[in-house]
Short mmCIF file of C-alpha atoms and ligand atoms in Angstrom, two decimals:
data_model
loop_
_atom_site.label_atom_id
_atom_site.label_comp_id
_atom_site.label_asym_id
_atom_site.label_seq_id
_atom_site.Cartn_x
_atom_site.Cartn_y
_atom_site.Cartn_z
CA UNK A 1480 19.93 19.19 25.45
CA UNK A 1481 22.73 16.90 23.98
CA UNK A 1482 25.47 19.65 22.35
CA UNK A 1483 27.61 16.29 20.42
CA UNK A 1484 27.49 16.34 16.92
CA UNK A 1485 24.34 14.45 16.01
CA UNK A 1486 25.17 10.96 15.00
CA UNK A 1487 25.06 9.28 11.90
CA UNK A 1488 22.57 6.90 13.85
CA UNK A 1489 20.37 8.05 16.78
CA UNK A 1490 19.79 4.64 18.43
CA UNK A 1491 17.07 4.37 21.70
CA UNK A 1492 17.73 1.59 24.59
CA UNK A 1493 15.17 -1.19 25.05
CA UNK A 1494 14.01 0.86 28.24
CA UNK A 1495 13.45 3.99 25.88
CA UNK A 1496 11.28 2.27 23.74
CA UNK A 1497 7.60 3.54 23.95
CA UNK A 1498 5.44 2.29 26.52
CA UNK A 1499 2.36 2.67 25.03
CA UNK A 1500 0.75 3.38 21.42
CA UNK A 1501 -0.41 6.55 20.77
CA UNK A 1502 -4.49 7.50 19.57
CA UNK A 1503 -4.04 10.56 17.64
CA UNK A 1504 -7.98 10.15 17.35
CA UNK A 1505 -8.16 11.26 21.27
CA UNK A 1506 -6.37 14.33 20.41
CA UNK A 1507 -8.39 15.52 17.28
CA UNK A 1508 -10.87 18.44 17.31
CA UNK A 1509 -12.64 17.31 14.09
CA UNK A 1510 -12.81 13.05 14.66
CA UNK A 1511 -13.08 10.69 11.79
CA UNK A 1512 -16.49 9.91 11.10
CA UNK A 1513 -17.80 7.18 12.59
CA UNK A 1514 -17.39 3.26 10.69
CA UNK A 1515 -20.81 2.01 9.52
CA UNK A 1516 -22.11 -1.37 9.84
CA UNK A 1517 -22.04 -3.26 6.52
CA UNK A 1518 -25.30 -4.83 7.27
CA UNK A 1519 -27.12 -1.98 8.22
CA UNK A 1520 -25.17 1.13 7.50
CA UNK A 1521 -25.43 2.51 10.65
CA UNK A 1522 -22.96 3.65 13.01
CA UNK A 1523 -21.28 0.05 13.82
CA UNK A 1524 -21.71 -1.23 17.59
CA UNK A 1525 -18.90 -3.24 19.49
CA UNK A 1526 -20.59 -6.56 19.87
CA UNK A 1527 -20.96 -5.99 15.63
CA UNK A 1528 -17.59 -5.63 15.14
CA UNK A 1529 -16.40 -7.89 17.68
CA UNK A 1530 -17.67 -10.74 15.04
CA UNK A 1531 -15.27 -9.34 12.39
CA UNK A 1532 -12.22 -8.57 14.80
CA UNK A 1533 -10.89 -9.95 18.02
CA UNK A 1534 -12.53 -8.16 20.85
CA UNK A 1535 -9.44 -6.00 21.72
CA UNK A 1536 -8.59 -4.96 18.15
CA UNK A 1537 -12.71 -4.09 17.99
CA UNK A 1538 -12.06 -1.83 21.02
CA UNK A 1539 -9.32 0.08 19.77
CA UNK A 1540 -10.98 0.32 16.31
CA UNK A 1541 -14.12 2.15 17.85
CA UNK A 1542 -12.06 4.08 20.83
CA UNK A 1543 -12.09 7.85 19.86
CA UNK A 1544 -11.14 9.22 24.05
CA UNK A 1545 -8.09 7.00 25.35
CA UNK A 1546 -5.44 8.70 23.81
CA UNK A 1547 -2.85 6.00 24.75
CA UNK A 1548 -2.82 2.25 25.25
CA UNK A 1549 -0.55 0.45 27.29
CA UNK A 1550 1.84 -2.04 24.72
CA UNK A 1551 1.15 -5.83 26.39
CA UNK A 1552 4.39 -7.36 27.45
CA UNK A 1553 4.63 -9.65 25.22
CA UNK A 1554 4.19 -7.51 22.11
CA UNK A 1555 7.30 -5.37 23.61
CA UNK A 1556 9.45 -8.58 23.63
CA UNK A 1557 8.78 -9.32 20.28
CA UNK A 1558 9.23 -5.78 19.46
CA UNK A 1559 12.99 -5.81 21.14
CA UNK A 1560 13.96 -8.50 18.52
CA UNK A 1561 14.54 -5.69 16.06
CA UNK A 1562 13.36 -2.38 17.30
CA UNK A 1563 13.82 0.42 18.63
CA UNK A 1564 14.75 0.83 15.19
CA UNK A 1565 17.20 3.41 14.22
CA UNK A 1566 16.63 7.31 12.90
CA UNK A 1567 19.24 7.80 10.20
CA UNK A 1568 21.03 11.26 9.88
CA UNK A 1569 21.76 11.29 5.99
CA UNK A 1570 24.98 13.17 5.90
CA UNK A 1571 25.84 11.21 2.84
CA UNK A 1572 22.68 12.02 0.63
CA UNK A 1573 22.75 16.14 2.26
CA UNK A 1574 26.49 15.91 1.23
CA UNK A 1575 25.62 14.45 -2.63
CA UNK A 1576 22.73 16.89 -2.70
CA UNK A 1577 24.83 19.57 -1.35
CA UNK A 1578 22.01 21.00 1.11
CA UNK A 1579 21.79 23.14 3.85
CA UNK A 1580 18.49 20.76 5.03
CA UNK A 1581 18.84 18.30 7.75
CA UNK A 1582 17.55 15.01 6.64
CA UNK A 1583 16.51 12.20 8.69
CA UNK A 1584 15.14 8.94 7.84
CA UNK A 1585 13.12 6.26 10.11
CA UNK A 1586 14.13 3.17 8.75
CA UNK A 1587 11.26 0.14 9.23
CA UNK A 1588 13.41 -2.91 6.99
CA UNK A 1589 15.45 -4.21 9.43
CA UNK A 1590 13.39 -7.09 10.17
CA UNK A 1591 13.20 -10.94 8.19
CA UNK A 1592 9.55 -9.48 6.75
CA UNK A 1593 11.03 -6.15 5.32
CA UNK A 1594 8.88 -3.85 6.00
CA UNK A 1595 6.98 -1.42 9.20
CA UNK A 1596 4.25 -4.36 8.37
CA UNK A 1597 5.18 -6.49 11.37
CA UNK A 1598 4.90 -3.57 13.91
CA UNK A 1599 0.85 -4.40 13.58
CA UNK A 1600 0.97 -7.85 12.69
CA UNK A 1601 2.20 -8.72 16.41
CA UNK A 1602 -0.35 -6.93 17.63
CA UNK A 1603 -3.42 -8.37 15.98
CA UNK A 1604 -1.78 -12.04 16.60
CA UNK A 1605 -0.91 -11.38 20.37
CA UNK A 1606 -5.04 -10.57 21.00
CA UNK A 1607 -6.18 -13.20 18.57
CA UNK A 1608 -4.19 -15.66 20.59
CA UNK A 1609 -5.16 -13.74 23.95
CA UNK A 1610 -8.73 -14.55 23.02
CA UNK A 1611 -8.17 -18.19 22.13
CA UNK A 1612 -8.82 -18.08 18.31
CA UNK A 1613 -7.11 -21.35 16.42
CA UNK A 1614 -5.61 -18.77 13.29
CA UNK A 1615 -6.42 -16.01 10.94
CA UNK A 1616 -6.76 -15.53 6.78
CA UNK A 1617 -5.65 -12.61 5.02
CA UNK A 1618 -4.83 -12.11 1.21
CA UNK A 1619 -1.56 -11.00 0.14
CA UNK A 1620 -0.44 -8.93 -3.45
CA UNK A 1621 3.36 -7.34 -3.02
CA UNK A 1622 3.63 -10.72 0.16
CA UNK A 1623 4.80 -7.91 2.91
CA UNK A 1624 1.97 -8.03 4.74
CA UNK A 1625 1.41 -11.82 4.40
CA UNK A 1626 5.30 -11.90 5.63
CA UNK A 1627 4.81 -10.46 8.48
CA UNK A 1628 1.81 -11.93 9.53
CA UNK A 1629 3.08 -15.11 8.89
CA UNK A 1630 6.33 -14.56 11.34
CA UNK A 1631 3.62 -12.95 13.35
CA UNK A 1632 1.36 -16.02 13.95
CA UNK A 1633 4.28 -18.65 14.44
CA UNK A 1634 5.76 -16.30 17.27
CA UNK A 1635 2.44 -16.81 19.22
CA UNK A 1636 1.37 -20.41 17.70
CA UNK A 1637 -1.74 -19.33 15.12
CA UNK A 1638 -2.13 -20.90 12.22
CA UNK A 1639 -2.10 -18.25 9.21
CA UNK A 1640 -3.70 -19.07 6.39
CA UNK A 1641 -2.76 -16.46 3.24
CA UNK A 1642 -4.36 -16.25 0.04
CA UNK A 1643 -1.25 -14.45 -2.41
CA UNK A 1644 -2.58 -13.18 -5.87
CA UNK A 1645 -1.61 -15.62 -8.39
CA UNK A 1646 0.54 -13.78 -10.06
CA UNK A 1647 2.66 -12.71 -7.45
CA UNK A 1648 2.66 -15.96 -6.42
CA UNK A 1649 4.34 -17.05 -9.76
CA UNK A 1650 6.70 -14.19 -9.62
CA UNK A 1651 7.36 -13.83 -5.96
CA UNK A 1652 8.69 -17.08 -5.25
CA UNK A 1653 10.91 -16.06 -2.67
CA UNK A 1654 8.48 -14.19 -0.40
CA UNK A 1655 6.17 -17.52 -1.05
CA UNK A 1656 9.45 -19.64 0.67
CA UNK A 1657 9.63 -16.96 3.36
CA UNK A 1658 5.57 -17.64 4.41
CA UNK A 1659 6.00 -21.15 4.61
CA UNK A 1660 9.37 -21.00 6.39
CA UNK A 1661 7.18 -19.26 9.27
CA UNK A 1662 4.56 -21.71 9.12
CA UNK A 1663 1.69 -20.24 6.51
CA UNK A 1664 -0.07 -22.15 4.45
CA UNK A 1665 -0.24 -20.20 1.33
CA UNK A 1666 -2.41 -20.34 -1.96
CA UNK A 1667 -2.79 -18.86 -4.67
CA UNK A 1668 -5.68 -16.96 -5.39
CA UNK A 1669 -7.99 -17.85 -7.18
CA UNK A 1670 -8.18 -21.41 -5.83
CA UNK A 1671 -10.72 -24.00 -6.12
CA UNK A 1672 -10.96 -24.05 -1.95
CA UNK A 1673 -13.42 -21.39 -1.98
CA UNK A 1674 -17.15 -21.13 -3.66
CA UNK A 1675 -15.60 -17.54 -5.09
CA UNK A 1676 -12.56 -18.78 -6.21
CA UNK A 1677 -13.98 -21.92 -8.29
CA UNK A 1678 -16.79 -19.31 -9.28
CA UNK A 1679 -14.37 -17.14 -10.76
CA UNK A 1680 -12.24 -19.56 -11.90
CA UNK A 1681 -14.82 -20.82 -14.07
CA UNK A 1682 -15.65 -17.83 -15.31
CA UNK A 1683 -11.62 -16.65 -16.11
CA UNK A 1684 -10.05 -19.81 -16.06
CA UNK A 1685 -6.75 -18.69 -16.48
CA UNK A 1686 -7.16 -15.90 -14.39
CA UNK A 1687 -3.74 -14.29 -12.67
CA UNK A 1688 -6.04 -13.21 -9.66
CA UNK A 1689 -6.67 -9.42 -8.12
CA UNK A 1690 -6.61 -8.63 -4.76
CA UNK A 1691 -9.71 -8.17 -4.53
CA UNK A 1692 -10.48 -11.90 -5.34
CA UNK A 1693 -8.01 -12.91 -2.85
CA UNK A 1694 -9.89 -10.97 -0.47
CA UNK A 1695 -12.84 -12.72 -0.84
CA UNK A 1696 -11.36 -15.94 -0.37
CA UNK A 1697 -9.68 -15.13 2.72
CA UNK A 1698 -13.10 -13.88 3.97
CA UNK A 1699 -14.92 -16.76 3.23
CA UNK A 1700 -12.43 -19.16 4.57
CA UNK A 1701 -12.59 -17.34 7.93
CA UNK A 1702 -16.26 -17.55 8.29
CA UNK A 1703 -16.76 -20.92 7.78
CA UNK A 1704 -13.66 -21.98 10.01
CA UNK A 1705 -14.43 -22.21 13.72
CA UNK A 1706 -11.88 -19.94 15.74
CA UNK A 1707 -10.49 -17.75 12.79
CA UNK A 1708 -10.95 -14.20 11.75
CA UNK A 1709 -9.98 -11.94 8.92
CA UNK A 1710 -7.12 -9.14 9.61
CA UNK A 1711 -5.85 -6.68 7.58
CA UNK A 1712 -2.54 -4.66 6.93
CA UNK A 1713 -3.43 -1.25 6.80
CA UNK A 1714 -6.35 1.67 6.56
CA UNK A 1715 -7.96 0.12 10.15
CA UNK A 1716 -7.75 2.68 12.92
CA UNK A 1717 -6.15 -0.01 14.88
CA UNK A 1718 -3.61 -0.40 12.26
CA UNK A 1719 -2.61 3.16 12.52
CA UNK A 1720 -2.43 2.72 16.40
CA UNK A 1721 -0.35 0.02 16.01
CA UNK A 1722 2.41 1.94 13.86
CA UNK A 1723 2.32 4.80 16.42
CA UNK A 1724 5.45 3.29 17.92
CA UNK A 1725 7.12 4.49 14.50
CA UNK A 1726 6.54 7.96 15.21
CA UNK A 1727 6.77 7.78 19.01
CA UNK A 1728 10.58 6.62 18.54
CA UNK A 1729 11.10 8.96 15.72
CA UNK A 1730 10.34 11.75 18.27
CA UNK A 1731 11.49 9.68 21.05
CA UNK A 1732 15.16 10.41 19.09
CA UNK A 1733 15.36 13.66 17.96
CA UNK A 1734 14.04 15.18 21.28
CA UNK A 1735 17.79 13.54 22.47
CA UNK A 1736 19.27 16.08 20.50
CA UNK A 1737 16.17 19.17 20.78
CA UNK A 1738 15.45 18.48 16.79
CA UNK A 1739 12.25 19.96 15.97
CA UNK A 1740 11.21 18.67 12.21
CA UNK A 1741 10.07 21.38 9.90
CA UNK A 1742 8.65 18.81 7.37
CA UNK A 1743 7.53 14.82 8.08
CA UNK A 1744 6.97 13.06 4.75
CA UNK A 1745 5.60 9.38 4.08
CA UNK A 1746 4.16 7.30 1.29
CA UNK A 1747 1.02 6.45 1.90
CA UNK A 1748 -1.17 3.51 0.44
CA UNK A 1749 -3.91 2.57 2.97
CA UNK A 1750 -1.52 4.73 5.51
CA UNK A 1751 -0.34 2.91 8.00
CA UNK A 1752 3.05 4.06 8.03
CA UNK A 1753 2.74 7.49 7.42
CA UNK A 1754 -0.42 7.65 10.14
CA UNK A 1755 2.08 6.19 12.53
CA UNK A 1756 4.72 8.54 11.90
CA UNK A 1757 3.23 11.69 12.09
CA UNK A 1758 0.75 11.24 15.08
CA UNK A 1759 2.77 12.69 17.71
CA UNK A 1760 3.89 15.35 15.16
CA UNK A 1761 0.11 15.65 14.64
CA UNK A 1762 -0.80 15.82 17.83
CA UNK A 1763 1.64 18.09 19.13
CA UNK A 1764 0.62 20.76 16.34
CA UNK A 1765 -3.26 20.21 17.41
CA UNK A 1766 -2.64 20.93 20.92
CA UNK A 1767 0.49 23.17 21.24
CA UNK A 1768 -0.01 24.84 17.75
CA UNK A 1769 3.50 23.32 16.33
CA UNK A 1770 4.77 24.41 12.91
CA UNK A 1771 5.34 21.33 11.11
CA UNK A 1772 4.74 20.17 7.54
CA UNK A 1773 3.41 16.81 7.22
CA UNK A 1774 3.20 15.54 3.61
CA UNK A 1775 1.40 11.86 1.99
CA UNK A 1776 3.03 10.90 -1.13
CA UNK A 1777 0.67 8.54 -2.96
CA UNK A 1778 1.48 7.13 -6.68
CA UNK A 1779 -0.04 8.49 -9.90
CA UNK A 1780 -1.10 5.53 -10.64
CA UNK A 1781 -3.35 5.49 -7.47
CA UNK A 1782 -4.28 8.50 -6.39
CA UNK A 1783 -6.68 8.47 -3.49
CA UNK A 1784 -5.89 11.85 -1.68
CA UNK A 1785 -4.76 14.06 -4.35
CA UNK A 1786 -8.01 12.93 -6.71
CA UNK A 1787 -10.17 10.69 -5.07
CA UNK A 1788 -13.68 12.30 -2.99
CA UNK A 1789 -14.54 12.29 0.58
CA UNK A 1790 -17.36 9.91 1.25
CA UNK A 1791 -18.20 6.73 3.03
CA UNK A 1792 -17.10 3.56 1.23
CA UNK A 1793 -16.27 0.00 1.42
CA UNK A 1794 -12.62 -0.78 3.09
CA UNK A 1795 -12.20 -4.35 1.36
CA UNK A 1796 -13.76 -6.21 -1.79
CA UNK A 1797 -15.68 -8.81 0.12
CA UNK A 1798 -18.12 -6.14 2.00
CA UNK A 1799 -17.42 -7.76 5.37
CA UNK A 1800 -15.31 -4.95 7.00
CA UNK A 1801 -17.20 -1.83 8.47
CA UNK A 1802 -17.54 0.93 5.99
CA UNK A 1803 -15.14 4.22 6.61
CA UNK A 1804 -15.62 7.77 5.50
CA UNK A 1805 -12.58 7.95 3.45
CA UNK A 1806 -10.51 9.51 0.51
CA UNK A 1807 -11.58 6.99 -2.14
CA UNK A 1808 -11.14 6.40 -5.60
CA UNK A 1809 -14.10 4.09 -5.32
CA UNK A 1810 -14.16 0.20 -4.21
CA UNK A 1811 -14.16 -0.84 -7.78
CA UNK A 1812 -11.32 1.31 -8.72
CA UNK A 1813 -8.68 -1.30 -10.34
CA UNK A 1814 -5.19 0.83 -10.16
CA UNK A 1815 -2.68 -0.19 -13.21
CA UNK A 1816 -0.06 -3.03 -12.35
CA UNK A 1817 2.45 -0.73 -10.28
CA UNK A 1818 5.82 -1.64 -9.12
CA UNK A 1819 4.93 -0.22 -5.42
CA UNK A 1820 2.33 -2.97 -4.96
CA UNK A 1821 2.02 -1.58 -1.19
CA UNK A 1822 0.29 0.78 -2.68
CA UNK A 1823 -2.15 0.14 -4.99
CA UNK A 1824 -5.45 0.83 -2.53
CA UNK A 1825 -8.13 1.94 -3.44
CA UNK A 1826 -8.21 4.57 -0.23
CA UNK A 1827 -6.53 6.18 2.73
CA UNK A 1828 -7.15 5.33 6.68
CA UNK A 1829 -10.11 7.69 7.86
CA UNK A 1830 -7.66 9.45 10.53
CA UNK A 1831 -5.73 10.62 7.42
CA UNK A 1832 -8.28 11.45 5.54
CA UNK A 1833 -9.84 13.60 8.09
CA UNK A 1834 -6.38 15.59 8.63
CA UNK A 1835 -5.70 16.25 4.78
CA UNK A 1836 -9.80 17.16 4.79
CA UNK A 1837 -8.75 19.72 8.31
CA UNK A 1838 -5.69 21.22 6.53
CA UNK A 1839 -3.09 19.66 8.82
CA UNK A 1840 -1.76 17.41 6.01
CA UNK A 1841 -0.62 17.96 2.45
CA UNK A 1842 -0.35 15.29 -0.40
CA UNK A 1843 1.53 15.11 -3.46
CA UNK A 1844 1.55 12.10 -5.99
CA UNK A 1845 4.44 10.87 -7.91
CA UNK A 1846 5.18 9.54 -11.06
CA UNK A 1847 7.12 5.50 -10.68
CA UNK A 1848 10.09 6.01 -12.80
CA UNK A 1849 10.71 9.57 -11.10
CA UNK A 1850 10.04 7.23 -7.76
CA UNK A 1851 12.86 4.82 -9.14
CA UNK A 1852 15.31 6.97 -10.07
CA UNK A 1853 15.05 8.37 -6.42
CA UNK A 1854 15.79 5.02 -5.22
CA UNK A 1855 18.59 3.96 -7.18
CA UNK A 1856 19.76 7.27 -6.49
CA UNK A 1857 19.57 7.04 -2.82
CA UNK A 1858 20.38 3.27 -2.65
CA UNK A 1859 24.07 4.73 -4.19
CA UNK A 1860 24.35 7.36 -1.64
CA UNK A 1861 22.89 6.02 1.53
CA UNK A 1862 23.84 2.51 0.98
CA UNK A 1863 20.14 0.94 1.99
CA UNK A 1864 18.12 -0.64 -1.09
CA UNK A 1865 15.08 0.97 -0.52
CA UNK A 1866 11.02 -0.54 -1.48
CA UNK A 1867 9.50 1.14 -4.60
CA UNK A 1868 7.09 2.45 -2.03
CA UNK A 1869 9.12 3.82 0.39
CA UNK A 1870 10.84 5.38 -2.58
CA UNK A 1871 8.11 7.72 -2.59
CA UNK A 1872 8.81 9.31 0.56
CA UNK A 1873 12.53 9.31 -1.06
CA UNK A 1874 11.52 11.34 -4.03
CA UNK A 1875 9.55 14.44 -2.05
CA UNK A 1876 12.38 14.40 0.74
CA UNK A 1877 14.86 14.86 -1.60
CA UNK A 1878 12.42 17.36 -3.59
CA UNK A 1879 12.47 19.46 -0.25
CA UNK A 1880 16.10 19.58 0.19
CA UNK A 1881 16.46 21.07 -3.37
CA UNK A 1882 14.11 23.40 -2.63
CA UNK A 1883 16.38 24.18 0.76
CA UNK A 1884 19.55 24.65 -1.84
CA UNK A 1885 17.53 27.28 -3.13
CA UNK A 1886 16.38 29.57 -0.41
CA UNK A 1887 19.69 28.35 1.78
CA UNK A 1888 17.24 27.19 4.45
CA UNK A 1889 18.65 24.74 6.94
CA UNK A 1890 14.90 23.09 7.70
CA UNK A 1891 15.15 19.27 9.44
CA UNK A 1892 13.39 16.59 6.92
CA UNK A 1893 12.03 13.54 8.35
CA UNK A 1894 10.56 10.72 6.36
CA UNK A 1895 9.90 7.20 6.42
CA UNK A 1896 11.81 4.23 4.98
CA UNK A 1897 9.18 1.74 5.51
CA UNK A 1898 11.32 -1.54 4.01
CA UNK A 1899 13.90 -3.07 1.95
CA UNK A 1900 13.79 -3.47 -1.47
CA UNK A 1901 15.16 -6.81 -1.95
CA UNK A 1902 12.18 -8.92 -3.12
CA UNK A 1903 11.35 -6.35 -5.58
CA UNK A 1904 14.27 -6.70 -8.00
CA UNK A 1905 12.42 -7.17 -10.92
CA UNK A 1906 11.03 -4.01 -10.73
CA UNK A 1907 13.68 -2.48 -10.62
CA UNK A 1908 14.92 -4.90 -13.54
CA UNK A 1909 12.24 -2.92 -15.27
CA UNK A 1910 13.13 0.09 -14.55
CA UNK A 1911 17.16 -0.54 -15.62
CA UNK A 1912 16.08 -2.27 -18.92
CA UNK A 1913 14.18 1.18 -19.81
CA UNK A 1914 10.44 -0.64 -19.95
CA UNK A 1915 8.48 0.91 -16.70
CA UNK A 1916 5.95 3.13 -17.65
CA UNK A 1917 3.83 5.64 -16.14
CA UNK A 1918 0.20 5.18 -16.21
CA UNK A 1919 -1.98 8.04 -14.86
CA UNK A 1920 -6.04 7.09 -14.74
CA UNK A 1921 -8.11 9.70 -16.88
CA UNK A 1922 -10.84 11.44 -15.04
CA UNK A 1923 -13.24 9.36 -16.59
CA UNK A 1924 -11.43 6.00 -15.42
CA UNK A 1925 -11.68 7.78 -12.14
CA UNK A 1926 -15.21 8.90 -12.17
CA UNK A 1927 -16.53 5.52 -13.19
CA UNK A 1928 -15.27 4.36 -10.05
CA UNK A 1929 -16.35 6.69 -8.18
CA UNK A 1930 -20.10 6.34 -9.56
CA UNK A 1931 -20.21 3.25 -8.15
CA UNK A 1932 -19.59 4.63 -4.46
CA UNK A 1933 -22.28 2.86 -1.84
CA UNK A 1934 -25.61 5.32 -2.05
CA UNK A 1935 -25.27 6.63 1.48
CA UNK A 1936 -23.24 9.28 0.69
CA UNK A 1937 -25.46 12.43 0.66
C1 PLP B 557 2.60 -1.99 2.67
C2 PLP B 557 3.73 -1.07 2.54
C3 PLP B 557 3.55 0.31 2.44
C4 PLP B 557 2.20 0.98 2.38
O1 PLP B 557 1.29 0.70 3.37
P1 PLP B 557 0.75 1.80 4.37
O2 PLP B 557 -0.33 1.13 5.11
O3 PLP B 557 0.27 2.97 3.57
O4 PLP B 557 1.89 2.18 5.24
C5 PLP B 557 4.66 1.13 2.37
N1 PLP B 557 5.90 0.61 2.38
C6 PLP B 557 6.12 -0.72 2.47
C7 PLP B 557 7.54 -1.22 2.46
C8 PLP B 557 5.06 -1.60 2.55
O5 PLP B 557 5.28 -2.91 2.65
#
């Protein structure tokens, strides 16, 4: 035990940086249930899901037992270009709040992409080079996830192909200049390089594009490319293995100084992040009965935990990607135009899912302009211009200090702040001119979704 007054930055050494990623999944009593084959909506087999993902990333999708997997070499070199990355005491935002709580915050932005994003997207470049593919397609909405795949795939030599809703496109210049600084070859979606993209254009022309659009056209490019395949961001088991090394540092840090958390809080869209945060938390209060708080903080707007249902569904738009027994406000579900486009999904990674279903996680949503004002708040106080979605996490931390003011308990806070906010200043234009607004779904937007769920569910 370290007795020296806990720093305003608990920094780890390259050789304290985790080893190995950490599978929660190995640890759980109650395990996700199992991904189903698109085709034939039955539990999915490797050699299936070896033609969707590279071989490796198949493995660790499926892999339920190892609880941890060695990090390649190469993946920790890239890593030690910008992590560890630090755990922030905030004496300045416990001072302005004037709480007796300890907070902490795990901050993911201090990287070219912005966000935790690129913690996976190394990963799922390192084995699609390892297994000699020529590049891979995703689609793109905020551009942090097309970012860091992009810096991702010129690291290793891939080609990256991203298809970037069209109106982001328009409006998001700047992350567009970032892509193709990297390397990418970006488009905006819909195009006419795709049979669903002239389809649709056709049909809309004019369209600004969806995600799920893009989705399709990034599918359909990879299958009828030889040596590409389609990877995604977030909700994949492998993407929550990935962003393990999140929470293995977080814990890595505060055992330096015997910190036990009382509460871990993340914003959660597919949940990457907060999956990655919280599984040695997690697993620590499965096997050695640890009293910890974890809470998901999802948007109003798009509220897959806190009023979504439990059931099998589709991950993506396209079909291609096995199905996942999932909070879900239903494939179809189209959430309002949000500020926090990180999270606008239409549900949350199965490993989550089965947690908040167990008990061991809570989730709250959050309205955006209360999510703003946290931010502009905090970015006053801590200094760091935070994402609209990492805001989130903002907003319940500094919810559970308040409530600490009150009772005069001294509880540690941890939460994630998963990226920068500087590519998202027109939101935050928005919210300073006085125009954001708050859109909540009704039930029966919600149910009509939800109708539409795949028939399996019994
Ligand atoms: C994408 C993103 C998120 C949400 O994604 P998860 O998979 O839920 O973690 C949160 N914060 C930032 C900054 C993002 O870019």
């Amino acid at each position: 035990m370290n007795n020296e007054k806990i720093p305003y930055k608990i920094y780890l050494s390259e050789q304290e940086m985790p080893k190995a990623w950490y599978n929660l999944r190995a640890d759980m009593k109650v395990k996700p249930a199992p991904l189903l084959s698109p085709k034939t909506l039955k539990p999915i087999t490797l050699e299936e899901l070896s033609e969707v993902f590279c071989e490796e990333l198949a493995k660790q999708e499926i892999d339920e037992n190892t609880a941890y997997f060695p990090i390649p070499d190469e993946i920790r070199n890239f890593y030690k270009m910008y992590r560890p990355s630090p755990l922030v005491r905030a004496y300045c935002l416990e001072e302005k709040l004037q709480t007796p709580a300890h907070i902490y915050y795990k901050f993911e932005g201090n990287n070219t992409s912005g966000s935790h994003k690129l913690n996976s997207a190394i990963a799922q470049a390192y084995y699609a080079k390892k297994q000699g593919l020529k590049g891979v397609t995703t689609e793109t909405g905020a551009g942090q996830w097309g970012t860091a795949l992009s810096m991702a795939c010129s690291y290793f030599g891939l080609d990256c192909k991203v298809y970037m809703v069209k109106c982001s496109y328009k409006q998001k210049p700047f992350r567009r200049e970032v892509m193709r600084t990297y390397g990418a070859n970006v488009t905006p979606s819909p195009s006419d390089q795709t049979e669903i993209g002239k389809k649709i254009l056709q049909e809309f022309p004019g369209t600004n594009g969806s995600l799920g659009c893009a989705i399709s056209e990034a599918v359909e490019t990879a299958s009828k490319l030889d040596g590409y395949r389609y990877v995604l961001g977030s909700v994949l088991n492998q993407v929550l293995l990935h962003q393990t090394i999140i929470g293995l540092e977080t814990k890595a840090a505060l055992d330096k100084y015997d910190i036990k958390p009382d509460i871990v809080i993340g914003c959660a869209g597919g949940g990457s992040n907060l999956g990655g945060l919280i599984a040695p938390f997690v697993g620590d209060k499965i096997k050695n009965g640890t009293d910890v708080r974890i809470i998901a903080v999802e948007p109003a707007s798009c509220p897959s935990l806190t009023r979504g249902k439990y059931a099998y569904d589709y991950c993506d738009t396209g079909n291609v990607c096995p199905l996942q027994k999932m909070y879900t406000l239903g494939s179809g579900f189209i959430p309002a135009a949000s500020h926090a486009g990180g999270l606008r999904y239409h549900g949350m990674s199965s490993i989550l899912s089965q947690l908040y279903h167990d008990g061991l996680m809570e989730a709250t949503s959050v309205k955006q302009t209360e999510v703003f004002e946290a931010a502009e708040f905090f970015a006053r106080v801590e200094g760091t211009l935070p994402a609209p979605e990492s805001a989130h996490a903002i907003k319940v931390a500094i919810d559970e200090a308040l409530k600490c003011k009150q009772t005069g308990e001294s509880k540690n806070i941890v939460f994630g702040l998963t990226g920068t906010g500087y590519f998202d200043m027109m939101s935050y234009q928005k919210f300073h001119d006085g125009v954001m607004s708050d859109y909540i779904p009704t039930d029966e937007e919600i149910k009509i979704a939800l109708d539409k769920l795949p028939d399996i569910n019994v």
